[in-house]
CSV table of C-alpha atoms in Angstrom, one decimal:
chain,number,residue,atom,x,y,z
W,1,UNK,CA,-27.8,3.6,-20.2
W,2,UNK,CA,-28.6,7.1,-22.1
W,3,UNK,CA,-26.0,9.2,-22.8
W,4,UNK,CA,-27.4,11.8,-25.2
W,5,UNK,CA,-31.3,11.0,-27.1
W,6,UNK,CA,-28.8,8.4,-29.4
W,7,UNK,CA,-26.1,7.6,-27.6
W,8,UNK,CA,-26.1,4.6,-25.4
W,9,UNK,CA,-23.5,3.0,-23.0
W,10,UNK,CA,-23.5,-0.7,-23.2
W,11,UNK,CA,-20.2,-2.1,-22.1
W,12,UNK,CA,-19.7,-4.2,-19.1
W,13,UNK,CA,-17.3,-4.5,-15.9
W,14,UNK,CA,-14.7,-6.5,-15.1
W,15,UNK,CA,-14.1,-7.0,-11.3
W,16,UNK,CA,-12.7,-9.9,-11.3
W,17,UNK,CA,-9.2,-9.5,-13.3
W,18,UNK,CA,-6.0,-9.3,-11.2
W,19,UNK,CA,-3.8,-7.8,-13.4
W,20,UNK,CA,-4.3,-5.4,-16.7
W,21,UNK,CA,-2.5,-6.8,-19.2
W,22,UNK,CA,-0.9,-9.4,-16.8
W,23,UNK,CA,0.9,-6.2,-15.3
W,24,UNK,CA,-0.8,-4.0,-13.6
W,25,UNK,CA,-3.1,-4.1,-10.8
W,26,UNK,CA,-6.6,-3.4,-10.6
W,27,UNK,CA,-8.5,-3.2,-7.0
W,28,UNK,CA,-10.7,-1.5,-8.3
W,29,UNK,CA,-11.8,-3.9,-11.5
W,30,UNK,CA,-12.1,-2.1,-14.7
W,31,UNK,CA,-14.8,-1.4,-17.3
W,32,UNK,CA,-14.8,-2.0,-21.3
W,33,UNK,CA,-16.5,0.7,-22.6
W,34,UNK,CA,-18.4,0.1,-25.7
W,35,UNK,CA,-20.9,2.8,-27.2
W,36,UNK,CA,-24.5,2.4,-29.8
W,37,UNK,CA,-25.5,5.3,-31.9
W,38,UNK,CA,-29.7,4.7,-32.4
W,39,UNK,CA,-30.2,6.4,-36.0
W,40,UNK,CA,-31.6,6.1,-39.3
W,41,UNK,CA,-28.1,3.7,-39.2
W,42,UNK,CA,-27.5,1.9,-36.0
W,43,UNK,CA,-23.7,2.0,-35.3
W,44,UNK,CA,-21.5,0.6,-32.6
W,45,UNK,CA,-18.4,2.0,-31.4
W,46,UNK,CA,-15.8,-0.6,-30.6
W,47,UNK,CA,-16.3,-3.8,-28.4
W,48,UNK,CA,-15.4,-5.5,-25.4
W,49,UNK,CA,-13.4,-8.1,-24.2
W,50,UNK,CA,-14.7,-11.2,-26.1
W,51,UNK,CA,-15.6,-13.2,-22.5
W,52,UNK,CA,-18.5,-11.1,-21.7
W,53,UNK,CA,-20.0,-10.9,-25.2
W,54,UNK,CA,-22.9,-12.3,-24.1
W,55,UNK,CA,-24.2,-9.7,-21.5
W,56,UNK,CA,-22.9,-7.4,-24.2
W,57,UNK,CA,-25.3,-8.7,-26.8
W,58,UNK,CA,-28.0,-8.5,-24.1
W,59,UNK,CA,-27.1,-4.5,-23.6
W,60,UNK,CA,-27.3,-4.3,-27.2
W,61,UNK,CA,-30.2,-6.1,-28.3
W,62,UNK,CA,-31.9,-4.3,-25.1
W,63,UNK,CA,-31.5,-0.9,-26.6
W,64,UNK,CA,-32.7,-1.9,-30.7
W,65,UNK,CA,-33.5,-5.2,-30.5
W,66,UNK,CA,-33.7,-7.4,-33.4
W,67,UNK,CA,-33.0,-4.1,-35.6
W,68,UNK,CA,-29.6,-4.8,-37.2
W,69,UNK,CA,-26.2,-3.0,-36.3
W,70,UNK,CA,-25.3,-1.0,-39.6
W,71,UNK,CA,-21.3,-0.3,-38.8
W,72,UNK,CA,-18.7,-0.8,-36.2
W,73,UNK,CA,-16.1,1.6,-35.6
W,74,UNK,CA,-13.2,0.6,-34.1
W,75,UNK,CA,-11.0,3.2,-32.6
W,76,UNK,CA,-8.6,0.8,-31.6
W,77,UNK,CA,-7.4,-3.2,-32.3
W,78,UNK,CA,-6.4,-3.8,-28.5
W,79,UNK,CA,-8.3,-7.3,-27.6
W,80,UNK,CA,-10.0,-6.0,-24.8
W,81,UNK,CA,-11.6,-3.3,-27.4
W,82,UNK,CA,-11.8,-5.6,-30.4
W,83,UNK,CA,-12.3,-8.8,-28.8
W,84,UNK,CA,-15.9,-9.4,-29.8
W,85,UNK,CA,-15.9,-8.3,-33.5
W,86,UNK,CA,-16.0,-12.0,-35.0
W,87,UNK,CA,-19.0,-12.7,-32.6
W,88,UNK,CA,-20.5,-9.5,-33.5
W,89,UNK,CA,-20.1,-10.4,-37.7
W,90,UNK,CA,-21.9,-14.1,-36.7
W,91,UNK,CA,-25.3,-12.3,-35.3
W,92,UNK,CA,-24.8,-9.1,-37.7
W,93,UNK,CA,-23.0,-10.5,-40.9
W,94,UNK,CA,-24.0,-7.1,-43.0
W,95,UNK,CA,-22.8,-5.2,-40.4
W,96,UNK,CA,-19.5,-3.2,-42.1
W,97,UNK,CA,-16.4,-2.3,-39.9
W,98,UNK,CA,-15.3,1.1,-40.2
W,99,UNK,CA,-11.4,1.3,-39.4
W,100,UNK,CA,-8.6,3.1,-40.8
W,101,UNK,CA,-5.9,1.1,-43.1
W,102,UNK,CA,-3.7,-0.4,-40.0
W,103,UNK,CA,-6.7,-1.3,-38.7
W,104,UNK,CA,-8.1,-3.4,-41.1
W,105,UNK,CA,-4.2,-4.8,-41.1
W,106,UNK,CA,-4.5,-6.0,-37.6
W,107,UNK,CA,-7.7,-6.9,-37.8
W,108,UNK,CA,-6.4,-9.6,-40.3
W,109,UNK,CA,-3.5,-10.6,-37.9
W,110,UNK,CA,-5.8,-10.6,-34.5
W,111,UNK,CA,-9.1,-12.6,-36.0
W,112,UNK,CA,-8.2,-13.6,-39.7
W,113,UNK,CA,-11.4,-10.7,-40.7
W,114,UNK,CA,-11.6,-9.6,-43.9
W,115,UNK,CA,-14.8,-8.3,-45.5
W,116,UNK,CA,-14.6,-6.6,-48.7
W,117,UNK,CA,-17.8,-4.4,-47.6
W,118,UNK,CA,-15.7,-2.6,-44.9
W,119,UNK,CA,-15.0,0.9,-45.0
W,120,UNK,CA,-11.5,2.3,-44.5
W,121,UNK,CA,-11.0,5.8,-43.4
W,122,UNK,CA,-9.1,7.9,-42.9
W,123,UNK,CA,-8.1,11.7,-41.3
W,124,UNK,CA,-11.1,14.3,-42.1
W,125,UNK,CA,-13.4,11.3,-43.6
W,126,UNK,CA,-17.0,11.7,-42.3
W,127,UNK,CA,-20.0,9.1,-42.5
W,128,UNK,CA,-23.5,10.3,-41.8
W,129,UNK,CA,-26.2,7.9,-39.8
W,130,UNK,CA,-29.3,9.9,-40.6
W,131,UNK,CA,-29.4,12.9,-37.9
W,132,UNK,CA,-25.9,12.6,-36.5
W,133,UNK,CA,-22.8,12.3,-38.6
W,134,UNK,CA,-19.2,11.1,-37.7
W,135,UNK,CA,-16.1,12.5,-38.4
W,136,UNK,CA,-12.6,10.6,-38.2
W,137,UNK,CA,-9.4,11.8,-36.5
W,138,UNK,CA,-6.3,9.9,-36.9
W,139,UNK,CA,-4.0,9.9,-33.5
W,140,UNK,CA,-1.3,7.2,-34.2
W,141,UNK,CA,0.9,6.5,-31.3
W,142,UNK,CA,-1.9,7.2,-29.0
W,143,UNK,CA,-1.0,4.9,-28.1
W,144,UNK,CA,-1.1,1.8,-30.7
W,145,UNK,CA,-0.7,3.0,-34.4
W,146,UNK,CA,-4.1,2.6,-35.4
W,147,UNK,CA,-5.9,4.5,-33.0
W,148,UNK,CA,-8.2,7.2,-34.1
W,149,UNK,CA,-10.7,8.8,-32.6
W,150,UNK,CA,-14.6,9.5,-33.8
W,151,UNK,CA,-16.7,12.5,-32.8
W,152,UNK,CA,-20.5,12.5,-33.4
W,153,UNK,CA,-21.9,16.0,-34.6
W,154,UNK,CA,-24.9,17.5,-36.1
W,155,UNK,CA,-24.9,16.5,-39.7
W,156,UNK,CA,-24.1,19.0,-42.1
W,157,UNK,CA,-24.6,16.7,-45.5
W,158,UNK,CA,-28.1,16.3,-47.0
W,159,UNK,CA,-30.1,13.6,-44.5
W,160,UNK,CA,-29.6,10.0,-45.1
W,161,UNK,CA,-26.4,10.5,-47.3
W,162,UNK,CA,-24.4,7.7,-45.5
W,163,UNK,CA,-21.4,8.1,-48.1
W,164,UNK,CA,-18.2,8.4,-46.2
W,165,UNK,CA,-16.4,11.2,-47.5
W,166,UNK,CA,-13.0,12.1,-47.4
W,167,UNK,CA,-11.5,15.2,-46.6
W,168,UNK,CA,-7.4,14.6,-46.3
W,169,UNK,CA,-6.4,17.0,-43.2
W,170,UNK,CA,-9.0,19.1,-42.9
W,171,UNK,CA,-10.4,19.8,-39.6
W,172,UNK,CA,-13.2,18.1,-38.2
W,173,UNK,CA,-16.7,19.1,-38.2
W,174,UNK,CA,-17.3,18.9,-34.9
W,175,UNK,CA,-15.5,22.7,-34.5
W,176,UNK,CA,-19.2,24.0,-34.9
W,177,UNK,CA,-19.8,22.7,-31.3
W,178,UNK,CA,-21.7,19.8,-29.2
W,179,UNK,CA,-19.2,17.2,-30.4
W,180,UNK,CA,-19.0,13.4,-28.7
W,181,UNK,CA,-16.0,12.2,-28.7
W,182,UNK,CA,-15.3,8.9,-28.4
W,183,UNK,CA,-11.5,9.2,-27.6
W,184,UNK,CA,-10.6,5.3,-27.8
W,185,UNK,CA,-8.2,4.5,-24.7
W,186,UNK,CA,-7.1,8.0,-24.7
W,187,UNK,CA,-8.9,10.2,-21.5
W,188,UNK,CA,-9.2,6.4,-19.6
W,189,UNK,CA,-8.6,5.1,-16.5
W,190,UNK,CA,-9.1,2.2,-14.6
W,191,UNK,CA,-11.7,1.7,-12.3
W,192,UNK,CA,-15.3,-0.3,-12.6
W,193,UNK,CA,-18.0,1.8,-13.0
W,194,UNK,CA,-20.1,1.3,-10.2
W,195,UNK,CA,-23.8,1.9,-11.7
W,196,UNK,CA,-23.9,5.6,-12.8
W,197,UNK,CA,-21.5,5.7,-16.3
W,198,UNK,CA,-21.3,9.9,-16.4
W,199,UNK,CA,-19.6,11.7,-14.2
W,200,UNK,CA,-22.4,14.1,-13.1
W,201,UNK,CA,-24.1,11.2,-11.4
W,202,UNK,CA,-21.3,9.8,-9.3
W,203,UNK,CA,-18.1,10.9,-6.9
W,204,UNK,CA,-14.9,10.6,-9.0
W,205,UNK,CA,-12.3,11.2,-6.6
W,206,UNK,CA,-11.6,7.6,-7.1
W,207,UNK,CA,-10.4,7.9,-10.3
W,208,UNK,CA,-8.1,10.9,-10.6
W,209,UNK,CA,-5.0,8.9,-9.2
W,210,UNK,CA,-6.3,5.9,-10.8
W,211,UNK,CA,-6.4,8.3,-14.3
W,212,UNK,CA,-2.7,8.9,-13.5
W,213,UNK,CA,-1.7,5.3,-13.0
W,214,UNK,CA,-3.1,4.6,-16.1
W,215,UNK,CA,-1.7,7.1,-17.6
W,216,UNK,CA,1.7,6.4,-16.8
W,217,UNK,CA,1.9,3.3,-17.6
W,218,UNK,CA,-0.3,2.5,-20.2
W,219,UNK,CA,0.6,5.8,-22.4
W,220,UNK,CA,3.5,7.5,-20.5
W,221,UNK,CA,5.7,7.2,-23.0
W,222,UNK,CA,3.8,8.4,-26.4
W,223,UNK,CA,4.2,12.2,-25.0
W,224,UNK,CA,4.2,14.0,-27.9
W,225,UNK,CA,1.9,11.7,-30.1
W,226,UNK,CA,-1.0,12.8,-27.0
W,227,UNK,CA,0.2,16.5,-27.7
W,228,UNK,CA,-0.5,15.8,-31.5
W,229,UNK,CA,-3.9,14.6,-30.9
W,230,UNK,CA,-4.6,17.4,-28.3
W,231,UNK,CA,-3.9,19.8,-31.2
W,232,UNK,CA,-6.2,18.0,-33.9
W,233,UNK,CA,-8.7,18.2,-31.2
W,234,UNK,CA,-8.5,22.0,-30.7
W,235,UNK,CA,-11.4,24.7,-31.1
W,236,UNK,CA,-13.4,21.5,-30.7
W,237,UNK,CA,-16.4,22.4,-28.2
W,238,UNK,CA,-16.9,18.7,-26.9
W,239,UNK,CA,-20.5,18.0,-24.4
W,240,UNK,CA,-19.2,14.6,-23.5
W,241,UNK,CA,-15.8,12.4,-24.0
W,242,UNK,CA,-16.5,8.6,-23.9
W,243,UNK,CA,-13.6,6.6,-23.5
W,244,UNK,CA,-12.8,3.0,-24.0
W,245,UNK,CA,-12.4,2.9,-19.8
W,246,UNK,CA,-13.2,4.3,-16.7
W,247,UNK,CA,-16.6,7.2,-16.5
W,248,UNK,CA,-18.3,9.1,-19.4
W,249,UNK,CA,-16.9,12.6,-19.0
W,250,UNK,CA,-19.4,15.5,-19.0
W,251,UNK,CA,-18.8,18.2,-16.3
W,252,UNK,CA,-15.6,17.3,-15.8
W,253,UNK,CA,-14.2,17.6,-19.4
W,254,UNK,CA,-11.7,20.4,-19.1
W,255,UNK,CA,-10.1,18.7,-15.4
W,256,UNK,CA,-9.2,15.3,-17.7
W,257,UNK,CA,-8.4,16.9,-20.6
W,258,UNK,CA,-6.1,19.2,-18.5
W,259,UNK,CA,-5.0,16.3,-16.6
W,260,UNK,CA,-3.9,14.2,-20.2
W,261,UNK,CA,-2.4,17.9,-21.3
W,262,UNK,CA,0.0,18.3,-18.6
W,263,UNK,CA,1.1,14.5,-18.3
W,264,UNK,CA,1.9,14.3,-21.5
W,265,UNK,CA,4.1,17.6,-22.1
W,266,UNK,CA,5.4,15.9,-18.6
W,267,UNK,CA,4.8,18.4,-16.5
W,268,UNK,CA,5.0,17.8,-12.3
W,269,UNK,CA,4.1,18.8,-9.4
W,270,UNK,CA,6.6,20.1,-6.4
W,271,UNK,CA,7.2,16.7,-4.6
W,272,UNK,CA,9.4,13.7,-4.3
W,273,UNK,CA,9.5,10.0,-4.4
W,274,UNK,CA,12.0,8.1,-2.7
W,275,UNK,CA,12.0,4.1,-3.4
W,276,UNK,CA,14.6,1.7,-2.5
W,277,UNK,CA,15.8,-1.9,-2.0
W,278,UNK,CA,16.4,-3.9,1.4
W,279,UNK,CA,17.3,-6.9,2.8
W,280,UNK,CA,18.0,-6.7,5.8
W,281,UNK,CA,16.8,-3.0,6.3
W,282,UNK,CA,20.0,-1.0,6.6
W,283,UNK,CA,19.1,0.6,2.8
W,284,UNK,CA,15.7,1.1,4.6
W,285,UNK,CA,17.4,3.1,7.3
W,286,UNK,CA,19.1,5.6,4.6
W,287,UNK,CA,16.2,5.8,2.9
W,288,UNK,CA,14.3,7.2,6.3
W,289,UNK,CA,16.7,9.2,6.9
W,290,UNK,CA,16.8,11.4,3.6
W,291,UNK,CA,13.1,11.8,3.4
W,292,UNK,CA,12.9,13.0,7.1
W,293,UNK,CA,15.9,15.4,6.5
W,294,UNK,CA,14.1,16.5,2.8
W,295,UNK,CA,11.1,17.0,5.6
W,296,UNK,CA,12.5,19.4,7.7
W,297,UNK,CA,14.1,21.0,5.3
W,298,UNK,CA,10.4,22.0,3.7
W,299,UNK,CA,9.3,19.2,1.5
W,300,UNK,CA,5.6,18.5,1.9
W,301,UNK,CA,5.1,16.0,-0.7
W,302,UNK,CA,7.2,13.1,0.2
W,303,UNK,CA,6.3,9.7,-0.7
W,304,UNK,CA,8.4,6.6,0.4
W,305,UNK,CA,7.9,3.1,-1.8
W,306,UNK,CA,9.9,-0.2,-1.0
W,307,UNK,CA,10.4,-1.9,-4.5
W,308,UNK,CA,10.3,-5.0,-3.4
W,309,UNK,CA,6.6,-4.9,-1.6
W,310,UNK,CA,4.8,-1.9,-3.7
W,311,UNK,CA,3.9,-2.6,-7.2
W,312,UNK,CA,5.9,-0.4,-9.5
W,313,UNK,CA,2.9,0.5,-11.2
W,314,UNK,CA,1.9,2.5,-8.2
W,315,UNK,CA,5.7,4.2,-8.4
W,316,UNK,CA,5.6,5.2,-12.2
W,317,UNK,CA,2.7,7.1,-11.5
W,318,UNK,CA,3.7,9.1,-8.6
W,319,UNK,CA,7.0,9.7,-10.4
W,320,UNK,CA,4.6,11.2,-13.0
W,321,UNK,CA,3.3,13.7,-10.8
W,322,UNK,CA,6.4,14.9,-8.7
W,323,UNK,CA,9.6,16.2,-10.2
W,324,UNK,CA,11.9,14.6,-7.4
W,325,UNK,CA,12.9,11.4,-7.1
W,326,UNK,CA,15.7,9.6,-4.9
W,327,UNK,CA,16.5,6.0,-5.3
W,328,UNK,CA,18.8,3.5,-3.6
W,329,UNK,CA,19.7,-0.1,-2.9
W,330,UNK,CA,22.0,-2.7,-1.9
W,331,UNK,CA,24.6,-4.1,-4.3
W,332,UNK,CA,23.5,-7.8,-5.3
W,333,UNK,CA,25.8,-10.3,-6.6
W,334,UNK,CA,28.1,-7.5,-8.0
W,335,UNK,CA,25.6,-5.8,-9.5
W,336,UNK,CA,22.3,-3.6,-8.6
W,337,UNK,CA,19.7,-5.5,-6.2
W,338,UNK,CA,16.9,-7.0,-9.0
W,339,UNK,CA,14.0,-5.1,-7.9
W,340,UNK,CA,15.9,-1.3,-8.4
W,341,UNK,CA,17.1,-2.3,-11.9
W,342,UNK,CA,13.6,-3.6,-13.2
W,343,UNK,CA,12.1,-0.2,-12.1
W,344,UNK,CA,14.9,1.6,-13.3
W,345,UNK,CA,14.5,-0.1,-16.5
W,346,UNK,CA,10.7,0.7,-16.5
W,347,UNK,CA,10.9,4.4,-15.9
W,348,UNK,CA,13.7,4.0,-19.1
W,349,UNK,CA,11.1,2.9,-20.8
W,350,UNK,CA,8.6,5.6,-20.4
W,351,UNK,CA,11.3,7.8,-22.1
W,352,UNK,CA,10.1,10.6,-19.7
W,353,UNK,CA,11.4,14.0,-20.7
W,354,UNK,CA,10.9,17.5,-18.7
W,355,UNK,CA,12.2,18.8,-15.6
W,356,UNK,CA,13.0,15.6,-12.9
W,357,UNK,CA,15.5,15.5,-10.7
W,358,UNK,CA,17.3,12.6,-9.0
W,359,UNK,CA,19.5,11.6,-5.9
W,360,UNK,CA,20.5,8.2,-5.4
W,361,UNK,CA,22.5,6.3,-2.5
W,362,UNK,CA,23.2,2.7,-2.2
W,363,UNK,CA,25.2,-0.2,0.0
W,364,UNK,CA,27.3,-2.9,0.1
W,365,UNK,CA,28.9,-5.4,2.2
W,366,UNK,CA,32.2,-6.3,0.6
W,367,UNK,CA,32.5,-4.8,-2.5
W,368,UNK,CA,30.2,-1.6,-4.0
W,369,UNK,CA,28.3,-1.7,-7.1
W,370,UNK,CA,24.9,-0.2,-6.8
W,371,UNK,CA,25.8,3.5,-6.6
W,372,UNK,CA,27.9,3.4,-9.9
W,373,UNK,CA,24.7,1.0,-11.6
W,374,UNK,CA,22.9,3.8,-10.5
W,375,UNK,CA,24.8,6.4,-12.4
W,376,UNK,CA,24.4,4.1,-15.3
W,377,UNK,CA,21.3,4.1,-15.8
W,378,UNK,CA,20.8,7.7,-15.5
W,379,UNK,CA,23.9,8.7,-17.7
W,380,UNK,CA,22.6,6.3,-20.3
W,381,UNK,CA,18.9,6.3,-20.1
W,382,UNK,CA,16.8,8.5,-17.7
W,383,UNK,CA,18.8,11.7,-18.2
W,384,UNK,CA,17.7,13.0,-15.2
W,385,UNK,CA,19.3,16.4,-13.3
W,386,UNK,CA,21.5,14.9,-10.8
W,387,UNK,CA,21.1,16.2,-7.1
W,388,UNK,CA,23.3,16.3,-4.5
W,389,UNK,CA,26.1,13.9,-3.8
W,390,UNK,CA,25.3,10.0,-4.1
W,391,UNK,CA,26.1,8.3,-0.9
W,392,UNK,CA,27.7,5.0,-0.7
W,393,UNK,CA,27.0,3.0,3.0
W,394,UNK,CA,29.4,-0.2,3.9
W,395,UNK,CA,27.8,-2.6,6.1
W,396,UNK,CA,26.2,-0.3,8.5
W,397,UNK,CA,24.5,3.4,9.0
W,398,UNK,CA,27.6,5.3,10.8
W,399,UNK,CA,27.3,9.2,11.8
W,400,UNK,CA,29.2,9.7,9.0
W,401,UNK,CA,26.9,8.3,6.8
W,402,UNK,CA,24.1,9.4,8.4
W,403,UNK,CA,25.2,13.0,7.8
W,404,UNK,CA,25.5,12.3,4.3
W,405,UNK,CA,21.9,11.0,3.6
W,406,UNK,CA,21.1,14.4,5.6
W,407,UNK,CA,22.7,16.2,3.2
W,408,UNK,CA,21.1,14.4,-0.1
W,409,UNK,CA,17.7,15.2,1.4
W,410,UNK,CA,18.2,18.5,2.3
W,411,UNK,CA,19.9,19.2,-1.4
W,412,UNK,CA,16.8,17.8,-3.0
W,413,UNK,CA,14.5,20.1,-0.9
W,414,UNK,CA,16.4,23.4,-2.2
W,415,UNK,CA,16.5,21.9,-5.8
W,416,UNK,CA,12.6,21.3,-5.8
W,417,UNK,CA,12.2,24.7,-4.2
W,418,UNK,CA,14.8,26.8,-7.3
């Protein structure tokens, strides 16, 4: 599959994995995205996931085939991305790895490589295949500490020069325009590809949320390590960004760079997310109550998750996009109810900074513990604005309580609209 007159698509799709790294759904399957530069040097830009190495070779061998492969960049060590170097070095064993110096250190770890013919790069460095040249761009934390990205340019050196060259900081070459970037994981998301791999030849509405949701949870919290790379990336005019997953981006460059730009300096939309626990549907009953009471009082955006029936990945990314959020559950063998505390503990994790605000409620049937956990967490880890008064239910909804989840909706609505 052409990208550009040398640069060809040959990864593969995976529909038939449940879970990204045992976590996270997929419905929608996901692709490994692997890319070949045809030059006076034939290069390949990281792998795929070592089970399907043999219809990569195929999509290989069907673009150059028994020419050799020259140099592998790898962008990034992740297995689904690295997987297939060692079966790569048995058919091409002078093919060099190009990598940066954690790279080559977790390339030992992963796969026991070492090749003293590798080349080890590093920010600014630049290697020239005949009529295209690459230049290197370090973005640690984005969102292992090895990842780089590559862009493919025009060469500037003297053709056929394939000395890398090392330029410290300096900015890369692509600045003169018509770059390629191949952004490693970074501008992914999950999603097969369902023949077409550029954008311009399918529908992506598909894979917006889906960009979101992979977003969140694969690089939510390395923030300010995307800003970083966004910056090195700057004045760059880039004609396509290929990415480890999901669609070759083309005409819709500046909607997914924008997209990556806002999540990461967390920036939301006007909305909230309420989630909560049950078991025997009273906390269910609260929870209806505030969002039909945040409703009326002019909240459009208003999604409702149970934590114990929607995957959290699905929540994480949704609190990603809307600055509200309202939580509650029952109190479970004096403590919070399992499901609220593992989510609790995974938006912790993101470390998400910015503007969101949070309400939370909970119940109890002898003895209350889930509205102070609650407070906990957010004192301690999510640092959240707090909204409105928490609200505290004992066995069963009374008017009382009733107008009090009234009340936490309603403040919520004129906090999102200040």
């Amino acid at each position: 599959m052409k990208i550009t007159e040398k640069i060809h698509y040959v990864g593969v799709n995976d529909r038939n994995k449940s879970l990204f790294e045992g976590l996270w759904p997929l419905p929608n399957g996901v692709s490994y995205n692997s890319y070949l530069i045809d030059d006076e040097k034939v290069c390949l830009i990281d792998t795929v996931e070592a089970d399907f190495f043999t219809q990569y070779l195929e999509n290989i061998r069907e673009i150059i085939g028994e020419r050799p492969v020259d140099y592998l960049v790898v962008n990034h060590m992740e297995p689904d991305h690295s997987g297939s170097i060692a079966l790569l070095r048995k058919y091409y064993p002078e093919m060099q790895v190009v990598g940066n110096k954690k790279t080559f250190g977790m390339m030992q770890g992963f796969y026991g490589e070492q090749n003293g013919r590798d080349i080890e790069v590093a920010n600014g460095s630049q290697l020239s295949l005949g009529s295209v040249t690459l230049d290197f761009v370090l973005t640690p934390m984005v969102h292992w500490p090895e990842t780089m990205m590559t862009l493919a340019a025009p060469l500037s050196s003297p053709e056929g020069d394939t000395k890398v060259q090392n330029q410290g900081n300096e900015a890369p070459s692509g600045a003169v325009g018509g770059a390629v970037l191949f952004s490693g994981d970074a501008f992914g998301c999950f999603g097969a590809l369902n023949g077409a791999v550029i954008d311009k030849d399918m529908n992506c509405e598909d894979y917006w949320l889906e960009m979101v949701r992979y977003y969140s949870n694969i690089v939510g919290k390395y923030g300010t390590p995307v800003q970083n790379a966004l910056k090195k990336l700057a004045g760059v005019k880039l004609d396509y960004i290929c990415s480890t997953h999901g669609p070759v981006w083309h005409d819709c460059i500046e909607k997914v760079v924008g997209i990556y730009d806002r999540l990461s300096r967390y920036e939301t939309e006007p909305g909230l997310v309420i989630c909560y626990g049950t078991m025997y549907g009273n906390t269910e009953r609260m929870a209806e109550i505030i969002a039909r009471a945040a409703s009326n009082a002019g909240v459009k955006n208003i999604v409702v998750y149970n934590v114990s029936k929607t995957h959290h990945s699905y929540i994480l990314r949704d609190i990603f996009r809307y600055r509200g959020l309202i939580v509650g559950a029952p109190t479970y063998n004096t403590g919070l109810y399992h499901e609220m505390d593992v989510l609790l503990s995974e938006i912790a994790g993101r470390d998400i900074k910015g503007n969101h605000l949070l309400g939370w409620f909970g119940s109890h049937g002898w003895a209350s513990k889930a509205v102070a956990e609650i407070q906990r967490w957010n004192d301690e880890k999510l640092h959240f604005t707090p909204v409105g008064e928490p609200v505290d239910m004992k066995q069963g909804l009374s008017p009382e309580i009733r107008r009090q989840c009234e009340a936490l909706g309603e403040a919520m609505a004129v906090a999102l609209r200040s």
